[in-house]
PDB file of C-alpha atoms and ligand atoms in Angstrom:
ATOM      1  CA  MET A   1      20.346 -11.310  -1.524  1.00 47.00           C
ATOM      2  CA  SER A   2      20.462 -14.793  -0.052  1.00 49.00           C
ATOM      3  CA  LYS A   3      16.774 -15.622  -0.456  1.00 72.00           C
ATOM      4  CA  ALA A   4      14.013 -14.419  -2.766  1.00 83.00           C
ATOM      5  CA  PRO A   5      12.014 -11.520  -1.293  1.00 88.00           C
ATOM      6  CA  ALA A   6       8.465 -12.263  -0.097  1.00 90.00           C
ATOM      7  CA  ARG A   7       5.888 -12.074  -2.899  1.00 94.00           C
ATOM      8  CA  ILE A   8       3.739  -8.956  -3.255  1.00 98.00           C
ATOM      9  CA  ARG A   9       0.110 -10.092  -3.361  1.00 98.00           C
ATOM     10  CA  LYS A  10      -1.810  -7.071  -2.115  1.00 98.00           C
ATOM     11  CA  ALA A  11      -2.138  -3.503  -3.344  1.00 98.00           C
ATOM     12  CA  VAL A  12      -3.542  -0.597  -1.359  1.00 98.00           C
ATOM     13  CA  PHE A  13      -5.483   2.212  -3.050  1.00 98.00           C
ATOM     14  CA  PRO A  14      -6.187   5.278  -0.891  1.00 98.00           C
ATOM     15  CA  VAL A  15      -9.465   6.645  -2.267  1.00 97.00           C
ATOM     16  CA  ALA A  16     -10.793   8.729   0.613  1.00 94.00           C
ATOM     17  CA  GLY A  17      -9.994  12.210  -0.798  1.00 89.00           C
ATOM     18  CA  LEU A  18     -12.845  14.691  -1.222  1.00 86.00           C
ATOM     19  CA  GLY A  19     -12.108  15.840  -4.765  1.00 87.00           C
ATOM     20  CA  THR A  20     -12.947  19.484  -4.080  1.00 90.00           C
ATOM     21  CA  ARG A  21     -10.930  20.539  -7.134  1.00 92.00           C
ATOM     22  CA  PHE A  22     -13.530  18.850  -9.341  1.00 93.00           C
ATOM     23  CA  LEU A  23     -16.706  20.304  -7.897  1.00 94.00           C
ATOM     24  CA  PRO A  24     -19.481  20.175  -8.960  1.00 94.00           C
ATOM     25  CA  ALA A  25     -18.583  16.908 -10.788  1.00 92.00           C
ATOM     26  CA  THR A  26     -17.636  15.327  -7.466  1.00 92.00           C
ATOM     27  CA  LYS A  27     -20.610  16.562  -5.439  1.00 92.00           C
ATOM     28  CA  ALA A  28     -22.317  13.170  -5.525  1.00 91.00           C
ATOM     29  CA  MET A  29     -19.653  11.063  -7.273  1.00 93.00           C
ATOM     30  CA  PRO A  30     -16.152  10.160  -6.071  1.00 95.00           C
ATOM     31  CA  LYS A  31     -13.343  11.745  -8.078  1.00 95.00           C
ATOM     32  CA  GLU A  32     -11.889   8.276  -8.651  1.00 96.00           C
ATOM     33  CA  MET A  33     -14.962   7.442 -10.761  1.00 97.00           C
ATOM     34  CA  LEU A  34     -14.367  10.265 -13.270  1.00 96.00           C
ATOM     35  CA  THR A  35     -13.686   8.575 -16.591  1.00 97.00           C
ATOM     36  CA  VAL A  36     -10.587   8.645 -18.731  1.00 98.00           C
ATOM     37  CA  VAL A  37     -12.133   7.643 -22.067  1.00 98.00           C
ATOM     38  CA  ASP A  38     -14.556   4.925 -20.869  1.00 96.00           C
ATOM     39  CA  ARG A  39     -12.830   3.587 -17.756  1.00 97.00           C
ATOM     40  CA  PRO A  40     -12.961   5.249 -14.342  1.00 98.00           C
ATOM     41  CA  VAL A  41      -9.605   6.599 -13.166  1.00 98.00           C
ATOM     42  CA  ILE A  42      -9.543   3.993 -10.379  1.00 98.00           C
ATOM     43  CA  GLN A  43     -10.083   1.202 -12.933  1.00 98.00           C
ATOM     44  CA  HIS A  44      -6.999   2.324 -14.886  1.00 98.00           C
ATOM     45  CA  VAL A  45      -4.940   2.140 -11.690  1.00 98.00           C
ATOM     46  CA  VAL A  46      -6.375  -1.261 -10.760  1.00 98.00           C
ATOM     47  CA  ASP A  47      -5.510  -2.412 -14.320  1.00 97.00           C
ATOM     48  CA  GLU A  48      -1.895  -1.404 -13.647  1.00 98.00           C
ATOM     49  CA  ALA A  49      -1.856  -3.366 -10.384  1.00 98.00           C
ATOM     50  CA  ARG A  50      -3.361  -6.477 -11.935  1.00 97.00           C
ATOM     51  CA  ALA A  51      -0.923  -6.301 -14.866  1.00 97.00           C
ATOM     52  CA  ALA A  52       1.830  -6.504 -12.245  1.00 98.00           C
ATOM     53  CA  GLY A  53       0.363  -9.681 -10.758  1.00 97.00           C
ATOM     54  CA  ILE A  54      -1.493  -8.189  -7.781  1.00 98.00           C
ATOM     55  CA  GLU A  55      -4.169 -10.536  -6.447  1.00 97.00           C
ATOM     56  CA  HIS A  56      -5.891  -8.648  -3.638  1.00 98.00           C
ATOM     57  CA  LEU A  57      -7.135  -5.061  -3.897  1.00 98.00           C
ATOM     58  CA  VAL A  58      -7.416  -3.051  -0.671  1.00 98.00           C
ATOM     59  CA  PHE A  59      -9.367   0.216  -0.908  1.00 98.00           C
ATOM     60  CA  VAL A  60      -9.156   2.811   1.843  1.00 98.00           C
ATOM     61  CA  THR A  61     -12.376   4.717   1.283  1.00 97.00           C
ATOM     62  CA  GLY A  62     -14.360   7.415   3.041  1.00 93.00           C
ATOM     63  CA  ARG A  63     -17.873   8.781   3.111  1.00 87.00           C
ATOM     64  CA  ASN A  64     -19.707   8.890  -0.262  1.00 87.00           C
ATOM     65  CA  LYS A  65     -17.402   6.322  -1.858  1.00 92.00           C
ATOM     66  CA  GLY A  66     -19.839   3.395  -1.914  1.00 92.00           C
ATOM     67  CA  VAL A  67     -20.055   3.473  -5.701  1.00 95.00           C
ATOM     68  CA  ILE A  68     -16.384   2.402  -5.912  1.00 97.00           C
ATOM     69  CA  GLU A  69     -17.354  -0.763  -4.055  1.00 96.00           C
ATOM     70  CA  ASP A  70     -20.243  -1.288  -6.488  1.00 95.00           C
ATOM     71  CA  HIS A  71     -17.931  -0.761  -9.442  1.00 96.00           C
ATOM     72  CA  PHE A  72     -15.737  -3.677  -8.381  1.00 97.00           C
ATOM     73  CA  ASP A  73     -18.723  -5.920  -7.667  1.00 96.00           C
ATOM     74  CA  GLN A  74     -20.636  -8.148 -10.054  1.00 94.00           C
ATOM     75  CA  GLN A  75     -23.701  -6.347 -11.479  1.00 94.00           C
ATOM     76  CA  PHE A  76     -25.960  -9.331 -11.870  1.00 94.00           C
ATOM     77  CA  GLU A  77     -28.928  -7.630 -13.550  1.00 96.00           C
ATOM     78  CA  LEU A  78     -26.680  -5.807 -15.984  1.00 96.00           C
ATOM     79  CA  GLU A  79     -24.893  -9.032 -16.926  1.00 96.00           C
ATOM     80  CA  ARG A  80     -28.194 -10.813 -17.480  1.00 97.00           C
ATOM     81  CA  THR A  81     -29.484  -7.989 -19.675  1.00 97.00           C
ATOM     82  CA  LEU A  82     -26.292  -7.984 -21.747  1.00 97.00           C
ATOM     83  CA  ALA A  83     -26.534 -11.765 -22.158  1.00 97.00           C
ATOM     84  CA  GLU A  84     -30.195 -11.566 -23.232  1.00 97.00           C
ATOM     85  CA  ARG A  85     -29.347  -8.917 -25.813  1.00 97.00           C
ATOM     86  CA  GLY A  86     -26.429 -10.898 -27.207  1.00 97.00           C
ATOM     87  CA  LYS A  87     -23.891  -8.275 -26.186  1.00 97.00           C
ATOM     88  CA  ASP A  88     -21.218 -10.927 -25.706  1.00 96.00           C
ATOM     89  CA  LYS A  89     -18.211  -8.645 -26.184  1.00 95.00           C
ATOM     90  CA  GLU A  90     -19.365  -6.173 -23.538  1.00 95.00           C
ATOM     91  CA  LEU A  91     -20.203  -9.015 -21.165  1.00 97.00           C
ATOM     92  CA  ALA A  92     -16.812 -10.668 -21.622  1.00 97.00           C
ATOM     93  CA  ALA A  93     -15.084  -7.312 -21.012  1.00 94.00           C
ATOM     94  CA  LEU A  94     -17.024  -6.754 -17.771  1.00 95.00           C
ATOM     95  CA  ARG A  95     -16.152 -10.256 -16.576  1.00 95.00           C
ATOM     96  CA  ARG A  96     -12.477  -9.785 -17.420  1.00 95.00           C
ATOM     97  CA  ASP A  97     -12.346  -6.695 -15.238  1.00 95.00           C
ATOM     98  CA  LEU A  98     -14.149  -8.279 -12.290  1.00 96.00           C
ATOM     99  CA  PRO A  99     -11.869  -9.140  -9.357  1.00 96.00           C
ATOM    100  CA  ALA A 100     -12.202 -12.744  -8.168  1.00 93.00           C
ATOM    101  CA  PRO A 101     -14.537 -13.363  -5.201  1.00 94.00           C
ATOM    102  CA  GLY A 102     -12.881 -12.461  -1.908  1.00 96.00           C
ATOM    103  CA  GLN A 103     -10.099 -10.518  -3.572  1.00 96.00           C
ATOM    104  CA  THR A 104     -11.258  -7.016  -2.675  1.00 98.00           C
ATOM    105  CA  SER A 105     -11.291  -5.394   0.764  1.00 98.00           C
ATOM    106  CA  PHE A 106     -12.665  -2.037   1.809  1.00 97.00           C
ATOM    107  CA  THR A 107     -11.916  -0.067   4.929  1.00 97.00           C
ATOM    108  CA  ARG A 108     -12.639   3.537   5.834  1.00 96.00           C
ATOM    109  CA  GLN A 109     -10.376   6.375   6.760  1.00 96.00           C
ATOM    110  CA  GLN A 110     -12.753   8.128   9.109  1.00 93.00           C
ATOM    111  CA  ALA A 111     -11.036  11.520   9.126  1.00 91.00           C
ATOM    112  CA  ALA A 112      -8.845  13.213   6.515  1.00 91.00           C
ATOM    113  CA  GLN A 113      -5.519  13.067   8.382  1.00 94.00           C
ATOM    114  CA  GLY A 114      -3.211  12.601   5.423  1.00 96.00           C
ATOM    115  CA  LEU A 115      -1.819   9.910   3.145  1.00 97.00           C
ATOM    116  CA  GLY A 116       0.235   8.281   5.917  1.00 98.00           C
ATOM    117  CA  HIS A 117      -2.872   7.890   8.024  1.00 98.00           C
ATOM    118  CA  ALA A 118      -4.836   6.459   5.068  1.00 98.00           C
ATOM    119  CA  VAL A 119      -2.149   3.817   4.480  1.00 98.00           C
ATOM    120  CA  TRP A 120      -2.054   2.989   8.204  1.00 98.00           C
ATOM    121  CA  CYS A 121      -5.824   2.308   8.054  1.00 98.00           C
ATOM    122  CA  ALA A 122      -5.023  -0.704   5.817  1.00 98.00           C
ATOM    123  CA  ARG A 123      -2.661  -2.328   8.339  1.00 98.00           C
ATOM    124  CA  ASP A 124      -4.948  -5.133   9.513  1.00 98.00           C
ATOM    125  CA  ILE A 125      -6.002  -6.085   6.005  1.00 98.00           C
ATOM    126  CA  VAL A 126      -2.435  -6.075   4.675  1.00 98.00           C
ATOM    127  CA  GLY A 127      -1.056  -7.914   7.711  1.00 98.00           C
ATOM    128  CA  ASN A 128       2.575  -8.894   8.024  1.00 97.00           C
ATOM    129  CA  GLU A 129       3.576  -8.956   4.358  1.00 97.00           C
ATOM    130  CA  PRO A 130       5.049  -6.502   1.848  1.00 98.00           C
ATOM    131  CA  PHE A 131       2.510  -4.675  -0.298  1.00 98.00           C
ATOM    132  CA  ALA A 132       2.143  -2.292  -3.211  1.00 98.00           C
ATOM    133  CA  LEU A 133       0.623   1.158  -2.835  1.00 98.00           C
ATOM    134  CA  LEU A 134      -0.842   3.064  -5.784  1.00 98.00           C
ATOM    135  CA  LEU A 135      -2.116   6.640  -5.534  1.00 98.00           C
ATOM    136  CA  PRO A 136      -5.102   6.732  -7.867  1.00 97.00           C
ATOM    137  CA  ASP A 137      -4.798  10.388  -8.880  1.00 95.00           C
ATOM    138  CA  MET A 138      -1.583   9.671 -10.758  1.00 97.00           C
ATOM    139  CA  LEU A 139      -2.004   7.804 -14.026  1.00 98.00           C
ATOM    140  CA  HIS A 140       1.294   6.273 -15.142  1.00 98.00           C
ATOM    141  CA  PHE A 141       1.154   5.871 -18.914  1.00 97.00           C
ATOM    142  CA  SER A 142       3.885   3.645 -20.385  1.00 96.00           C
ATOM    143  CA  ALA A 143       4.558   0.542 -22.465  1.00 93.00           C
ATOM    144  CA  VAL A 144       5.660  -1.448 -19.402  1.00 95.00           C
ATOM    145  CA  PRO A 145       3.265  -0.622 -16.538  1.00 97.00           C
ATOM    146  CA  CYS A 146       5.079   1.211 -13.741  1.00 98.00           C
ATOM    147  CA  LEU A 147       4.273  -1.299 -11.006  1.00 98.00           C
ATOM    148  CA  ALA A 148       5.379  -4.220 -13.216  1.00 98.00           C
ATOM    149  CA  LYS A 149       8.774  -2.542 -13.672  1.00 98.00           C
ATOM    150  CA  MET A 150       8.985  -2.059  -9.898  1.00 98.00           C
ATOM    151  CA  MET A 151       8.094  -5.710  -9.283  1.00 98.00           C
ATOM    152  CA  ALA A 152      10.953  -6.776 -11.558  1.00 98.00           C
ATOM    153  CA  ALA A 153      13.346  -4.517  -9.617  1.00 98.00           C
ATOM    154  CA  TYR A 154      11.961  -5.871  -6.342  1.00 98.00           C
ATOM    155  CA  GLU A 155      12.860  -9.419  -7.414  1.00 97.00           C
ATOM    156  CA  ASP A 156      16.489  -8.210  -7.584  1.00 96.00           C
ATOM    157  CA  VAL A 157      16.840  -5.866  -4.639  1.00 97.00           C
ATOM    158  CA  GLY A 158      13.897  -6.601  -2.294  1.00 97.00           C
ATOM    159  CA  GLY A 159      13.113  -4.133   0.501  1.00 97.00           C
ATOM    160  CA  ASN A 160      11.189  -0.929  -0.214  1.00 98.00           C
ATOM    161  CA  LEU A 161      10.858   0.729  -3.612  1.00 98.00           C
ATOM    162  CA  VAL A 162       9.493   4.075  -4.730  1.00 98.00           C
ATOM    163  CA  ALA A 163       8.877   5.177  -8.340  1.00 98.00           C
ATOM    164  CA  VAL A 164      10.438   8.546  -9.171  1.00 98.00           C
ATOM    165  CA  SER A 165      10.717  10.924 -12.091  1.00 97.00           C
ATOM    166  CA  PRO A 166      12.290  14.366 -12.557  1.00 97.00           C
ATOM    167  CA  VAL A 167      10.294  17.582 -12.114  1.00 97.00           C
ATOM    168  CA  PRO A 168      11.345  21.183 -12.825  1.00 96.00           C
ATOM    169  CA  GLU A 169      13.140  22.765  -9.816  1.00 94.00           C
ATOM    170  CA  ASP A 170      10.301  25.213  -9.187  1.00 95.00           C
ATOM    171  CA  GLN A 171       7.851  22.339  -8.639  1.00 96.00           C
ATOM    172  CA  THR A 172       9.757  20.279  -6.062  1.00 97.00           C
ATOM    173  CA  GLN A 173       7.799  21.879  -3.203  1.00 97.00           C
ATOM    174  CA  ASN A 174       4.598  20.175  -4.414  1.00 96.00           C
ATOM    175  CA  TYR A 175       5.849  16.595  -4.007  1.00 97.00           C
ATOM    176  CA  GLY A 176       7.804  14.090  -1.981  1.00 98.00           C
ATOM    177  CA  ILE A 177      11.417  14.360  -3.182  1.00 98.00           C
ATOM    178  CA  VAL A 178      14.152  11.739  -2.788  1.00 98.00           C
ATOM    179  CA  GLY A 179      17.926  12.043  -2.696  1.00 98.00           C
ATOM    180  CA  VAL A 180      19.653   9.096  -4.431  1.00 98.00           C
ATOM    181  CA  ARG A 181      23.126   7.612  -4.799  1.00 97.00           C
ATOM    182  CA  ASP A 182      23.224   7.577  -8.650  1.00 96.00           C
ATOM    183  CA  PRO A 183      20.665   9.972 -10.178  1.00 92.00           C
ATOM    184  CA  GLU A 184      21.267   8.576 -13.695  1.00 92.00           C
ATOM    185  CA  ASP A 185      20.594   4.930 -12.754  1.00 95.00           C
ATOM    186  CA  ASP A 186      17.310   3.204 -13.441  1.00 96.00           C
ATOM    187  CA  VAL A 187      17.284   1.611  -9.982  1.00 98.00           C
ATOM    188  CA  THR A 188      19.347   3.347  -7.318  1.00 98.00           C
ATOM    189  CA  GLU A 189      19.611   3.522  -3.546  1.00 98.00           C
ATOM    190  CA  ILE A 190      17.654   6.267  -1.798  1.00 98.00           C
ATOM    191  CA  THR A 191      19.772   8.285   0.631  1.00 98.00           C
ATOM    192  CA  THR A 192      17.121  10.656   1.982  1.00 98.00           C
ATOM    193  CA  MET A 193      13.622  11.922   1.306  1.00 98.00           C
ATOM    194  CA  VAL A 194      11.481  14.892   2.225  1.00 98.00           C
ATOM    195  CA  GLU A 195       7.815  15.750   1.753  1.00 98.00           C
ATOM    196  CA  LYS A 196       7.143  19.074   0.043  1.00 97.00           C
ATOM    197  CA  PRO A 197      10.577  20.663   0.646  1.00 97.00           C
ATOM    198  CA  LYS A 198      10.793  24.462   0.904  1.00 95.00           C
ATOM    199  CA  PRO A 199      11.977  26.048  -2.380  1.00 94.00           C
ATOM    200  CA  GLY A 200      15.728  25.683  -2.790  1.00 93.00           C
ATOM    201  CA  THR A 201      16.103  22.893  -0.221  1.00 96.00           C
ATOM    202  CA  ALA A 202      15.175  19.769  -2.263  1.00 97.00           C
ATOM    203  CA  PRO A 203      17.827  17.002  -2.214  1.00 97.00           C
ATOM    204  CA  SER A 204      17.323  16.442  -5.989  1.00 97.00           C
ATOM    205  CA  ASN A 205      14.696  16.983  -8.675  1.00 97.00           C
ATOM    206  CA  LEU A 206      13.362  13.413  -8.415  1.00 98.00           C
ATOM    207  CA  HIS A 207       9.792  13.354  -7.176  1.00 98.00           C
ATOM    208  CA  ILE A 208       7.808  10.435  -5.799  1.00 98.00           C
ATOM    209  CA  THR A 209       5.222   9.666  -8.461  1.00 98.00           C
ATOM    210  CA  GLY A 210       2.735   7.680  -6.359  1.00 98.00           C
ATOM    211  CA  ARG A 211       3.796   4.037  -6.767  1.00 98.00           C
ATOM    212  CA  TYR A 212       5.404   2.200  -3.862  1.00 98.00           C
ATOM    213  CA  ILE A 213       6.404  -1.278  -2.698  1.00 98.00           C
ATOM    214  CA  LEU A 214       6.635  -1.258   1.089  1.00 98.00           C
ATOM    215  CA  GLN A 215       7.558  -3.664   3.859  1.00 98.00           C
ATOM    216  CA  PRO A 216       4.972  -4.088   6.642  1.00 98.00           C
ATOM    217  CA  GLU A 217       7.270  -2.431   9.218  1.00 98.00           C
ATOM    218  CA  ILE A 218       6.098   0.872   7.733  1.00 98.00           C
ATOM    219  CA  PHE A 219       2.893   0.452   9.770  1.00 98.00           C
ATOM    220  CA  GLU A 220       4.816   0.604  13.087  1.00 97.00           C
ATOM    221  CA  LEU A 221       6.302   3.918  12.026  1.00 98.00           C
ATOM    222  CA  LEU A 222       2.999   5.279  10.724  1.00 98.00           C
ATOM    223  CA  GLU A 223       1.367   4.469  14.042  1.00 97.00           C
ATOM    224  CA  ARG A 224       3.761   6.853  15.835  1.00 97.00           C
ATOM    225  CA  GLN A 225       4.175   9.387  13.036  1.00 96.00           C
ATOM    226  CA  LYS A 226       3.614  13.023  14.024  1.00 96.00           C
ATOM    227  CA  PRO A 227       1.884  15.351  11.515  1.00 96.00           C
ATOM    228  CA  GLY A 228       4.278  16.938   9.013  1.00 95.00           C
ATOM    229  CA  ALA A 229       3.750  19.052   5.874  1.00 95.00           C
ATOM    230  CA  GLY A 230       0.239  20.532   5.733  1.00 94.00           C
ATOM    231  CA  ASN A 231      -0.270  19.324   9.319  1.00 95.00           C
ATOM    232  CA  GLU A 232      -1.017  15.849   7.914  1.00 96.00           C
ATOM    233  CA  ILE A 233       0.477  12.456   8.731  1.00 97.00           C
ATOM    234  CA  GLN A 234       2.853  12.041   5.829  1.00 98.00           C
ATOM    235  CA  LEU A 235       3.897   8.701   4.369  1.00 98.00           C
ATOM    236  CA  THR A 236       7.213  10.197   3.246  1.00 98.00           C
ATOM    237  CA  ASP A 237       8.101  11.070   6.869  1.00 98.00           C
ATOM    238  CA  ALA A 238       7.423   7.485   7.987  1.00 98.00           C
ATOM    239  CA  MET A 239       9.457   6.111   5.055  1.00 98.00           C
ATOM    240  CA  LEU A 240      12.347   8.375   6.067  1.00 98.00           C
ATOM    241  CA  GLY A 241      12.093   6.953   9.598  1.00 98.00           C
ATOM    242  CA  LEU A 242      12.310   3.415   8.186  1.00 97.00           C
ATOM    243  CA  LEU A 243      15.227   4.385   5.918  1.00 98.00           C
ATOM    244  CA  GLU A 244      17.098   5.869   8.879  1.00 97.00           C
ATOM    245  CA  ARG A 245      16.804   2.619  10.832  1.00 96.00           C
ATOM    246  CA  ARG A 246      19.173   1.247   8.186  1.00 93.00           C
ATOM    247  CA  ASP A 247      17.870  -2.309   8.495  1.00 93.00           C
ATOM    248  CA  GLN A 248      15.939  -2.291   5.216  1.00 96.00           C
ATOM    249  CA  ASP A 249      16.886  -1.267   1.685  1.00 96.00           C
ATOM    250  CA  PHE A 250      15.147   1.639  -0.052  1.00 98.00           C
ATOM    251  CA  HIS A 251      15.492   2.000  -3.819  1.00 98.00           C
ATOM    252  CA  ALA A 252      14.168   4.519  -6.317  1.00 98.00           C
ATOM    253  CA  VAL A 253      12.940   3.099  -9.628  1.00 98.00           C
ATOM    254  CA  ARG A 254      12.831   5.587 -12.454  1.00 98.00           C
ATOM    255  CA  PHE A 255       9.505   5.885 -14.253  1.00 98.00           C
ATOM    256  CA  ASP A 256      10.105   6.708 -17.936  1.00 95.00           C
ATOM    257  CA  GLY A 257       6.554   7.101 -19.208  1.00 97.00           C
ATOM    258  CA  GLU A 258       4.104   9.985 -19.071  1.00 97.00           C
ATOM    259  CA  LEU A 259       2.426  11.060 -15.844  1.00 98.00           C
ATOM    260  CA  TYR A 260      -1.088  12.480 -15.734  1.00 98.00           C
ATOM    261  CA  ASP A 261      -2.220  13.962 -12.454  1.00 96.00           C
ATOM    262  CA  CYS A 262      -5.956  13.311 -12.569  1.00 96.00           C
ATOM    263  CA  GLY A 263      -6.309  15.250  -9.325  1.00 94.00           C
ATOM    264  CA  SER A 264      -5.870  18.391 -11.454  1.00 94.00           C
ATOM    265  CA  LYS A 265      -8.176  19.499 -14.249  1.00 95.00           C
ATOM    266  CA  LEU A 266      -5.379  19.952 -16.753  1.00 96.00           C
ATOM    267  CA  GLY A 267      -3.852  16.552 -15.979  1.00 97.00           C
ATOM    268  CA  PHE A 268      -7.261  14.932 -16.254  1.00 97.00           C
ATOM    269  CA  LEU A 269      -7.971  16.493 -19.647  1.00 98.00           C
ATOM    270  CA  MET A 270      -4.500  15.528 -20.901  1.00 98.00           C
ATOM    271  CA  ALA A 271      -5.053  11.953 -19.734  1.00 98.00           C
ATOM    272  CA  ASN A 272      -8.235  11.758 -21.782  1.00 98.00           C
ATOM    273  CA  VAL A 273      -6.380  13.009 -24.855  1.00 98.00           C
ATOM    274  CA  ALA A 274      -3.440  10.602 -24.361  1.00 97.00           C
ATOM    275  CA  TYR A 275      -5.537   7.537 -23.620  1.00 97.00           C
ATOM    276  CA  GLY A 276      -8.007   8.437 -26.377  1.00 98.00           C
ATOM    277  CA  LEU A 277      -5.293   8.919 -29.016  1.00 97.00           C
ATOM    278  CA  THR A 278      -3.664   5.574 -28.218  1.00 96.00           C
ATOM    279  CA  ARG A 279      -6.840   3.512 -28.138  1.00 95.00           C
ATOM    280  CA  GLU A 280      -6.917   1.089 -31.024  1.00 95.00           C
ATOM    281  CA  ASP A 281     -10.630   1.493 -31.629  1.00 94.00           C
ATOM    282  CA  LEU A 282     -10.678   5.264 -31.266  1.00 96.00           C
ATOM    283  CA  GLY A 283      -7.233   6.751 -31.930  1.00 97.00           C
ATOM    284  CA  GLU A 284      -7.589   7.623 -35.596  1.00 97.00           C
ATOM    285  CA  PRO A 285     -11.040   9.239 -35.621  1.00 97.00           C
ATOM    286  CA  PHE A 286     -10.239  10.987 -32.343  1.00 97.00           C
ATOM    287  CA  ARG A 287      -7.021  12.457 -33.770  1.00 97.00           C
ATOM    288  CA  ALA A 288      -8.896  13.809 -36.802  1.00 97.00           C
ATOM    289  CA  ALA A 289     -11.728  15.225 -34.688  1.00 96.00           C
ATOM    290  CA  LEU A 290      -9.329  16.735 -32.191  1.00 96.00           C
ATOM    291  CA  SER A 291      -7.287  18.594 -34.780  1.00 95.00           C
ATOM    292  CA  LYS A 292     -10.525  19.979 -36.224  1.00 95.00           C
ATOM    293  CA  VAL A 293     -11.536  21.292 -32.777  1.00 94.00           C
ATOM    294  CA  VAL A 294      -8.057  22.689 -32.139  1.00 92.00           C
ATOM    295  CA  GLY A 295      -8.050  24.254 -35.626  1.00 91.00           C
ATOM    296  CA  LYS A 296     -11.361  26.002 -34.935  1.00 90.00           C
ATOM    297  CA  LEU A 297     -10.946  27.004 -31.316  1.00 89.00           C
ATOM    298  CA  GLY A 298      -7.217  26.662 -30.547  1.00 75.00           C
TER     299      GLY A 298
HETATM  300  C1  G1P B 301       1.408  12.616  -2.340  1.00 66.46           C
HETATM  301  C2  G1P B 301       2.692  12.196  -1.636  1.00 66.46           C
HETATM  302  C3  G1P B 301       3.909  12.780  -2.344  1.00 66.46           C
HETATM  303  C4  G1P B 301       3.912  12.381  -3.801  1.00 66.46           C
HETATM  304  C5  G1P B 301       2.573  12.776  -4.463  1.00 66.46           C
HETATM  305  C6  G1P B 301       2.488  12.222  -5.872  1.00 66.46           C
HETATM  306  O1  G1P B 301       1.256  14.002  -2.207  1.00 66.46           O
HETATM  307  O2  G1P B 301       2.633  12.635  -0.294  1.00 66.46           O
HETATM  308  O3  G1P B 301       5.081  12.332  -1.711  1.00 66.46           O
HETATM  309  O4  G1P B 301       4.989  13.021  -4.471  1.00 66.46           O
HETATM  310  O5  G1P B 301       1.460  12.251  -3.716  1.00 66.46           O
HETATM  311  O6  G1P B 301       1.341  12.683  -6.484  1.00 66.46           O
HETATM  312  P1  G1P B 301      -0.172  14.753  -2.480  1.00 66.46           P
HETATM  313  O7  G1P B 301      -0.347  14.758  -3.961  1.00 66.46           O
HETATM  314  O8  G1P B 301      -1.203  13.953  -1.788  1.00 66.46           O
HETATM  315  O9  G1P B 301       0.009  16.135  -1.916  1.00 66.46           O
END
């Protein structure tokens, strides 16, 4: 590359989904606010973005999601109470997590028309610059945060990047699947992609895990994108359109950690176990308590 690629400053978080799989927990509370140990799922994903150097957080919300906005705001009364009670550690932790003033934006996806449509709703806030996209259901658990690894790859190759990891053949129809030049490589060119391929037709077993770095031209394609799988406007279809223009690079970056799909009950429970077991302040007693429970009921 002749010049360094434009810096990624903004990250988009589509948080408009209804969370019907978690009813009744999500009757009055957004699914993104369910907690993995003591942090809401969305906070874990924002942590990943901030660890990768993201400065501006763009949330695409929907009805009943106001509490997400409150979560990323300063809670003045709470802070004052903590200060009065000498709870300095808790106060410092809250302040560490708080985004800087002016560094959050919220827009609404007014109708559930798919992930592609949700991303398109962020076009004016993102503007004409490359951006990161993180799907909050998918917790990426690893020593080096997934988006940070992608940022490092982006410095080298620029263009568009998608995190991928292998899935069993019989699960390819549940995801976006990419075809790549060198399936064994950590960072490799994408040759094709398809959203939820019919069984037996997937170009590989590498699925899109929910972390992206995208160039702003994706918005032009999303604007014209016809509904695809599930009769929804699919991001993968628009990315394929951009790939086929052949004027921008598309690379897959392999994610080597553990994935927890917090959109599913099992994934959510597993995430709580994994994050609980690896917490410095909790790991040991949790491990002992957990094996007792498993011993009794397992
Ligand atoms: C979305 C994307 C898909 C990706 C998946 C990861 O699908 O469209 O390409 O593989 O997230 O979780 P959804 O889970 O919304 O059906």
